[in-house]
Short mmCIF file of C-alpha atoms and ligand atoms in Angstrom, two decimals:
data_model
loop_
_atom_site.label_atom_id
_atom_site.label_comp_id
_atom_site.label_asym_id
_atom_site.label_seq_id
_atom_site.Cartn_x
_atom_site.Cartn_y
_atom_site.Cartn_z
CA UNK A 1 -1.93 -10.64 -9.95
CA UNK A 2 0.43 -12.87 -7.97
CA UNK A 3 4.06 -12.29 -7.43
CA UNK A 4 5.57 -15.45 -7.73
CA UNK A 5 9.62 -15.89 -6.72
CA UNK A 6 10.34 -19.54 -6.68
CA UNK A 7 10.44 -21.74 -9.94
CA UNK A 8 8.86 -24.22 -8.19
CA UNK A 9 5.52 -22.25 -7.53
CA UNK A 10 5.66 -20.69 -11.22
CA UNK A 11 5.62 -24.20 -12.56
CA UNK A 12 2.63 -25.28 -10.35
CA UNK A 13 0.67 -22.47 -11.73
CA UNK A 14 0.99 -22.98 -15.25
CA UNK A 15 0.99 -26.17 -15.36
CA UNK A 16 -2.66 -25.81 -14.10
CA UNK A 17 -2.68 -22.24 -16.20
CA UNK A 18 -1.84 -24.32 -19.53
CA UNK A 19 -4.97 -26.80 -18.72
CA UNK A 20 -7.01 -23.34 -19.56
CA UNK A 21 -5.45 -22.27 -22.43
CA UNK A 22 -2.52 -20.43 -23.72
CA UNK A 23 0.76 -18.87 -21.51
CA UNK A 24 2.27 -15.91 -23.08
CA UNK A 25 5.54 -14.87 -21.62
CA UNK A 26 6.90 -11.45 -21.42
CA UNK A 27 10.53 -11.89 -20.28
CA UNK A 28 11.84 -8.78 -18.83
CA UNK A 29 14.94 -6.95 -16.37
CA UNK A 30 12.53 -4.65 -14.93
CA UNK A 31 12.61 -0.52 -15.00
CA UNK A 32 9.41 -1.29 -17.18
CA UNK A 33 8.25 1.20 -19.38
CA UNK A 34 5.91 2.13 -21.87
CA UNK A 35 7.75 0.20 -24.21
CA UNK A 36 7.22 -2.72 -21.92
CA UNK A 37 3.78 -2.31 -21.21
CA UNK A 38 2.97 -2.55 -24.85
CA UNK A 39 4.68 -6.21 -24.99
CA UNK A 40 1.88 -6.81 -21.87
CA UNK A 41 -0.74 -5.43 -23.54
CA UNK A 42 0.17 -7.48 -26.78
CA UNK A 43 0.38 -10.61 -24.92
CA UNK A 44 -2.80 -9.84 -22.78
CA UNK A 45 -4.33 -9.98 -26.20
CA UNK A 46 -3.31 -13.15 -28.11
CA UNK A 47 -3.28 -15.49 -24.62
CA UNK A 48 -5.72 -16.84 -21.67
CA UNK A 49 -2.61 -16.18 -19.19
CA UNK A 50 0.08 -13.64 -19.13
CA UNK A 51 3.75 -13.82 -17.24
CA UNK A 52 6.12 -11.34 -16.98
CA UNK A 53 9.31 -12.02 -15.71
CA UNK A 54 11.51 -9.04 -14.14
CA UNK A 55 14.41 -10.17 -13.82
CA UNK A 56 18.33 -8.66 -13.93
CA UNK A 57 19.94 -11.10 -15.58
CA UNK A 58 23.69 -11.05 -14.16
CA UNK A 59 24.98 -13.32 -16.88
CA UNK A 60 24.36 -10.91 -19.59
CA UNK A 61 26.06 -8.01 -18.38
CA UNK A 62 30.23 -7.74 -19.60
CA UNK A 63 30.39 -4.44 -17.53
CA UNK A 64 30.43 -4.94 -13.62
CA UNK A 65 29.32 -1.14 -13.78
CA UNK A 66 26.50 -1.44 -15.91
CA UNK A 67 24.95 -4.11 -14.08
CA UNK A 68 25.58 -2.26 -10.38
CA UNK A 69 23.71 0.64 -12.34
CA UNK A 70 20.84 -1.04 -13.89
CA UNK A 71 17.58 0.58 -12.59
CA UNK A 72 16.07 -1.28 -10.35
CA UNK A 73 12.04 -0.20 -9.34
CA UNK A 74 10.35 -3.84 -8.11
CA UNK A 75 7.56 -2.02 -6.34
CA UNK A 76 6.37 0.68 -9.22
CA UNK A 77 6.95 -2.24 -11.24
CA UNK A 78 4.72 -4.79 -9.86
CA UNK A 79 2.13 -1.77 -9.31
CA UNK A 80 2.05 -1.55 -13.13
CA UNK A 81 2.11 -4.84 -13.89
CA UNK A 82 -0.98 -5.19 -11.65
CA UNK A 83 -2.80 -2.41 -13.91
CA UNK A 84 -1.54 -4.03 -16.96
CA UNK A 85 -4.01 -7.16 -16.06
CA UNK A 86 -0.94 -9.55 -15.67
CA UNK A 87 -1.54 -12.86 -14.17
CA UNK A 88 1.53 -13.64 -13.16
CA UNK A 89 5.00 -11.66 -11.97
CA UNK A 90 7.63 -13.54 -11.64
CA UNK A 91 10.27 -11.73 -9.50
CA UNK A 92 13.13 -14.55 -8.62
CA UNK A 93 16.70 -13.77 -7.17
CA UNK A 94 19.44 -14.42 -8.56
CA UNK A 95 20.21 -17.56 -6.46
CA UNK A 96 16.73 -19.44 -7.97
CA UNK A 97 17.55 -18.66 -11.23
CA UNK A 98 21.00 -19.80 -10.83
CA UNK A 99 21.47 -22.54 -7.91
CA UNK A 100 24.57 -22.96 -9.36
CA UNK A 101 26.61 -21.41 -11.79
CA UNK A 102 25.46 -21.92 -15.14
CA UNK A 103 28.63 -23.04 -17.54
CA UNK A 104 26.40 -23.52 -20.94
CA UNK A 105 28.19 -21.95 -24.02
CA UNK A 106 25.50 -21.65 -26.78
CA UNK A 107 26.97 -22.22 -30.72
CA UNK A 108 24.77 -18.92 -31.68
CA UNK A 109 26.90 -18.81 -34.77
CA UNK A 110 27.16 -15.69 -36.96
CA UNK A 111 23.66 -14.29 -35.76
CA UNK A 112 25.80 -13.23 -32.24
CA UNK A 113 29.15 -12.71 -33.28
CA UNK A 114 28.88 -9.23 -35.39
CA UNK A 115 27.32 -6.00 -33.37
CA UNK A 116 26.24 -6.60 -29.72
CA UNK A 117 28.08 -10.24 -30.14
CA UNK A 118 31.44 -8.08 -31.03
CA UNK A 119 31.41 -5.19 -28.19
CA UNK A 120 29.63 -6.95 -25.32
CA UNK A 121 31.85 -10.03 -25.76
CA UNK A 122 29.59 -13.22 -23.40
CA UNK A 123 26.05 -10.69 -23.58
CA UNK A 124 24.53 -13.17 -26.01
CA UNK A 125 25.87 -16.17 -24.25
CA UNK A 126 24.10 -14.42 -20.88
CA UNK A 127 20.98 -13.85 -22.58
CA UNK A 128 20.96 -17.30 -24.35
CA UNK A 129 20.96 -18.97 -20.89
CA UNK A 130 18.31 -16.76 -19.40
CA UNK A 131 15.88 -16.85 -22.09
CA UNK A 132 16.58 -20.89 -22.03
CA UNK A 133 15.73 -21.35 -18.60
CA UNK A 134 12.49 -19.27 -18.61
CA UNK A 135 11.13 -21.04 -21.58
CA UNK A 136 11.48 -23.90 -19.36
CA UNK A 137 10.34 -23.02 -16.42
CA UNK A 138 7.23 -21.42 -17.95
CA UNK A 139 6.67 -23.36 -20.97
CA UNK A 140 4.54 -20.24 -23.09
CA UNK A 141 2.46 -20.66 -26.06
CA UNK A 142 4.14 -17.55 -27.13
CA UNK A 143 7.06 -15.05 -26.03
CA UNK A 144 7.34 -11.66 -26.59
CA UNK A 145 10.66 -9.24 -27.31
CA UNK A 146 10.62 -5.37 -28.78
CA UNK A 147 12.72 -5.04 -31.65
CA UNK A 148 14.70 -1.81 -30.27
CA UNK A 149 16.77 -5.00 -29.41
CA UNK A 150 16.31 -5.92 -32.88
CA UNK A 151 19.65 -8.39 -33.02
CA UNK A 152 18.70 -10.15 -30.07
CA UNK A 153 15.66 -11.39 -31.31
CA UNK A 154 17.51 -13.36 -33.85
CA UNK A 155 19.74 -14.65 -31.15
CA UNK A 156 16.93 -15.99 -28.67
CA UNK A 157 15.61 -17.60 -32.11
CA UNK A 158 18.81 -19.77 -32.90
CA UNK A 159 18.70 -20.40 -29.20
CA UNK A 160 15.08 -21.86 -29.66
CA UNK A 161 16.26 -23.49 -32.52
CA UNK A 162 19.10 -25.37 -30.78
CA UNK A 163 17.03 -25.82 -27.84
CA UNK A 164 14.60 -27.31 -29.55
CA UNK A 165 11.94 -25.10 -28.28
CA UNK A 166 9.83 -25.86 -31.69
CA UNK A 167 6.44 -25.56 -30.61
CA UNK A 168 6.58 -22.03 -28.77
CA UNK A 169 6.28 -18.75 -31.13
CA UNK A 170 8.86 -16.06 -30.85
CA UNK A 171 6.88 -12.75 -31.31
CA UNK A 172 8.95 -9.62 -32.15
CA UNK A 173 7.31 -6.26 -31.33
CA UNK A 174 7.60 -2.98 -32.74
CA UNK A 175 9.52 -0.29 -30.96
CA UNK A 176 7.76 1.97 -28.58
CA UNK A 177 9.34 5.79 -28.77
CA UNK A 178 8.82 8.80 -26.97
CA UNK A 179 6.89 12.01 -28.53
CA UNK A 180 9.87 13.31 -29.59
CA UNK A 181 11.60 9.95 -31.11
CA UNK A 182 13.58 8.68 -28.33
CA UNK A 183 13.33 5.01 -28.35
CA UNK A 184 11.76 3.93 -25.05
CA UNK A 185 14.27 2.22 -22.86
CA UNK A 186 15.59 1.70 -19.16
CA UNK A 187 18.53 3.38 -19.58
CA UNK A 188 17.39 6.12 -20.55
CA UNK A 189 16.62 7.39 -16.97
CA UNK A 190 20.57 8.16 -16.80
CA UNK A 191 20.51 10.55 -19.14
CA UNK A 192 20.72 14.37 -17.53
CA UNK A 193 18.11 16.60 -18.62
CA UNK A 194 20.68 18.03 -21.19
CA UNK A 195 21.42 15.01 -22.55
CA UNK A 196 17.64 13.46 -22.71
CA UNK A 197 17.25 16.76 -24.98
CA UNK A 198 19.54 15.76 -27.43
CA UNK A 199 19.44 12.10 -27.47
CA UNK A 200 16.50 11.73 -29.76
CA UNK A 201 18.70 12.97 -32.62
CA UNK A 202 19.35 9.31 -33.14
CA UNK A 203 15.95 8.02 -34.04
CA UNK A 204 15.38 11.56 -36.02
CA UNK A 205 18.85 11.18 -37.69
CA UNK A 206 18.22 7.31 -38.84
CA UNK A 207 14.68 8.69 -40.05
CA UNK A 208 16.18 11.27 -42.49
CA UNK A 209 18.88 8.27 -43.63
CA UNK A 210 15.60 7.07 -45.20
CA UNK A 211 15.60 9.88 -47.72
CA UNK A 212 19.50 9.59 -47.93
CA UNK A 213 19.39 6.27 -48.75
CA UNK A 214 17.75 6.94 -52.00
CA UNK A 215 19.95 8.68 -53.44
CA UNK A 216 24.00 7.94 -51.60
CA UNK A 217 25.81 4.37 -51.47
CA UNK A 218 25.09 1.99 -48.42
CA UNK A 219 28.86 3.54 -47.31
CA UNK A 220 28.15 6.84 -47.84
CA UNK A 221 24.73 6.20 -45.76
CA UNK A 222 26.52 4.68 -43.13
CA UNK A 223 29.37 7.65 -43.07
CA UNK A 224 26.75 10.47 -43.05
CA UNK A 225 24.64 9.12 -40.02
CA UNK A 226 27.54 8.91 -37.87
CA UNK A 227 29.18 11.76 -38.73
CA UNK A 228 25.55 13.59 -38.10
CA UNK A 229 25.14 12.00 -34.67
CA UNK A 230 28.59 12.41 -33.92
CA UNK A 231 28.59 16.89 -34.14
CA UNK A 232 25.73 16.68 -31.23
CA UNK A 233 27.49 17.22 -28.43
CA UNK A 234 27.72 14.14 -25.84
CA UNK A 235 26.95 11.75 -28.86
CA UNK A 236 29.54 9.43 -29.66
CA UNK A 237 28.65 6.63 -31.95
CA UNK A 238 29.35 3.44 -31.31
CA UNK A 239 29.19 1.37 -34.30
CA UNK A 240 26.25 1.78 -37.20
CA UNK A 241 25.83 -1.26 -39.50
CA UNK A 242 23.40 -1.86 -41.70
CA UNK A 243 22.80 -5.75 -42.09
CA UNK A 244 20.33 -8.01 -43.60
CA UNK A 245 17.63 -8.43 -40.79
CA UNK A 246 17.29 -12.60 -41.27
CA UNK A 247 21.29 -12.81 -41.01
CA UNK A 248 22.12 -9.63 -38.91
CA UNK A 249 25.67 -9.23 -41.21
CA UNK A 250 26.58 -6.38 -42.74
CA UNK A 251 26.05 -5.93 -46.17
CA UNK A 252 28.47 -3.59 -48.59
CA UNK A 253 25.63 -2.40 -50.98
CA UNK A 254 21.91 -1.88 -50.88
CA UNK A 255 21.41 -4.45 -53.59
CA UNK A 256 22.67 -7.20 -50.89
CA UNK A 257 19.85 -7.64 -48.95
CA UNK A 258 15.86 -7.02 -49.35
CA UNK A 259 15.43 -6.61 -45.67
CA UNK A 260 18.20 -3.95 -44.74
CA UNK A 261 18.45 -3.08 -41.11
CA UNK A 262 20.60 0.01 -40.15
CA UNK A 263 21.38 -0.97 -36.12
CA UNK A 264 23.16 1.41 -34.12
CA UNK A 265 24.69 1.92 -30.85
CA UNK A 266 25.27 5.46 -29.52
CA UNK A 267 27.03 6.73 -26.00
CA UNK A 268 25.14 9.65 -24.82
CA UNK A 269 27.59 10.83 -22.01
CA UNK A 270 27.99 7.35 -20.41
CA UNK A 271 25.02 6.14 -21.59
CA UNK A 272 25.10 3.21 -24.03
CA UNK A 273 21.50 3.94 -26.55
CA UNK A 274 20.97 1.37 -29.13
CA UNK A 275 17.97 2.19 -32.02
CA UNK A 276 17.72 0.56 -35.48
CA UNK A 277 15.44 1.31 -38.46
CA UNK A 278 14.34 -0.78 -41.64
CA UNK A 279 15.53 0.39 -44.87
CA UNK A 280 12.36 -0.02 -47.89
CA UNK A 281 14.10 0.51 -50.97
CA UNK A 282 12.94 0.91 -54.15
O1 PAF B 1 15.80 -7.50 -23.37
C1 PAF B 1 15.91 -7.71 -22.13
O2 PAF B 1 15.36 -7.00 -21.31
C2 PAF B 1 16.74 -8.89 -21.67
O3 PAF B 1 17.86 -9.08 -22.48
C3 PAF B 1 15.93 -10.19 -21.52
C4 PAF B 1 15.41 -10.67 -22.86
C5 PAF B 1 14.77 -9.97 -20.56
C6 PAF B 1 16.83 -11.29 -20.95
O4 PAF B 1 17.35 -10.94 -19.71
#
């Protein structure tokens, strides 16, 4: 594996890379995980060459605080990247991502506004222009995302689709969770040992609102998983919508949508958990 950090040298090498075959591209921010690794392996898969970016985006982060915090482990990253059989890691600063400040506002429309688009007001915007710029710079066959961030997926989509990035295929990924339900994420290294105990009463709470759903209103779904998260202590829910997964809005009764989607965003202490879990009805 090579660690690349200049755009110019990543574009050398798959420019010759894409003369071989396919590029798939596994943009990430690092702190990688199992959850990551399964993206990799995915990717190793389906293409001839694999690049994973690591990469803290600044532009996507509304909180100065969450950004200072974001886990940051470049060596026991590249270490696993190396053992995942990736050709390329592309580890840039922020300076040769950004020579200069990028001013792009992307029309993401209703996909970004609702959710993640309401509380992290500019987070889509930020991950717009970072997804943007490495489809550029590395071109891919095929890029890879993990549906724990199950809304952005539809935003980088209307981003390729105002971008014009036609001929490269967005490839959404199941989530990867722990033995005992936790989704797998960065974050949740924060967590005290207390807290890591109790967090995976979200995924086990969504997973009973299965069973619920079958027999209470979309509402009364909705009211009953965050009232359930909500008596654990430390939990406090953030918002819980369930919305149609091609439109990601909110939908008033089950009957609205054939794909419903029930994403949620949960503070456990101070840290901000998001999950989500498909709704089969009928
Ligand atoms: O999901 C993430 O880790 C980030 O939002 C992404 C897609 C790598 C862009 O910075």
């Amino acid at each position: 594996m090579e660690i690349i950090r200049t755009v110019a040298e990543l574009k050398a090498k798959l420019d010759e890379a894409r003369t071989r075959g396919t590029i798939g591209l596994v943009p990430t921010m690092g702190a990688l995980h199992a959850g990551h690794l399964s993206l990799i392996e995915r990717a190793r898969r389906e293409n001839d060459t694999v690049v994973v970016s690591v990469f803290v985006n600044p532009t996507q982060f509304n909180n100065p605080t969450d950004l200072a915090t974001y886990p940051r482990t470049e060596e026991a990253d590249a270490a696993l990247l190396e053992n995942a059989g990736v050709d390329y890691a592309f580890m840039p600063s922020v300076e040769e991502v950004y020579p200069e400040p990028d001013n792009r506002q992307f029309d993401l429309g209703p996909v970004a506004e609702v959710m993640e688009g309401a509380m992290r007001p500019g987070h889509f915007n930020g991950v717009a222009q970072v997804v943007s710029k490495l489809f550029r710079f590395t071109e891919p066959t095929r890029a890879y995302f993990g549906e724990k961030d199950f809304q952005q997926i539809a935003v980088i989509r209307k981003m390729a689709q105002l971008e014009g990035f036609n001929n490269l295929e967005i490839v959404d990924c199941p989530i990867k969770r722990e033995a005992d339900g936790l989704a797998m994420s960065s974050r949740n290294v924060r967590l005290t040992p207390e807290q890591r105990s109790i967090a995976p009463a979200i995924s086990l709470v969504l997973k009973a609102s299965l069973v619920k759903a079958r027999e209470l209103s979309l509402a009364d779904t909705k009211k009953w998983v965050i009232d359930t998260i909500n008596a654990f202590p430390y939990m406090n829910v953030e918002y819980y919508e369930i919305v149609d997964a091609a439109t990601m809005q909110p939908i008033g009764e089950w009957s609205d949508s054939a794909t419903p989607v029930g994403c949620i965003t949960v503070f456990c202490g101070d840290v901000r958990l998001i999950d989500n879990i498909k709704y089969i009805l009928k």
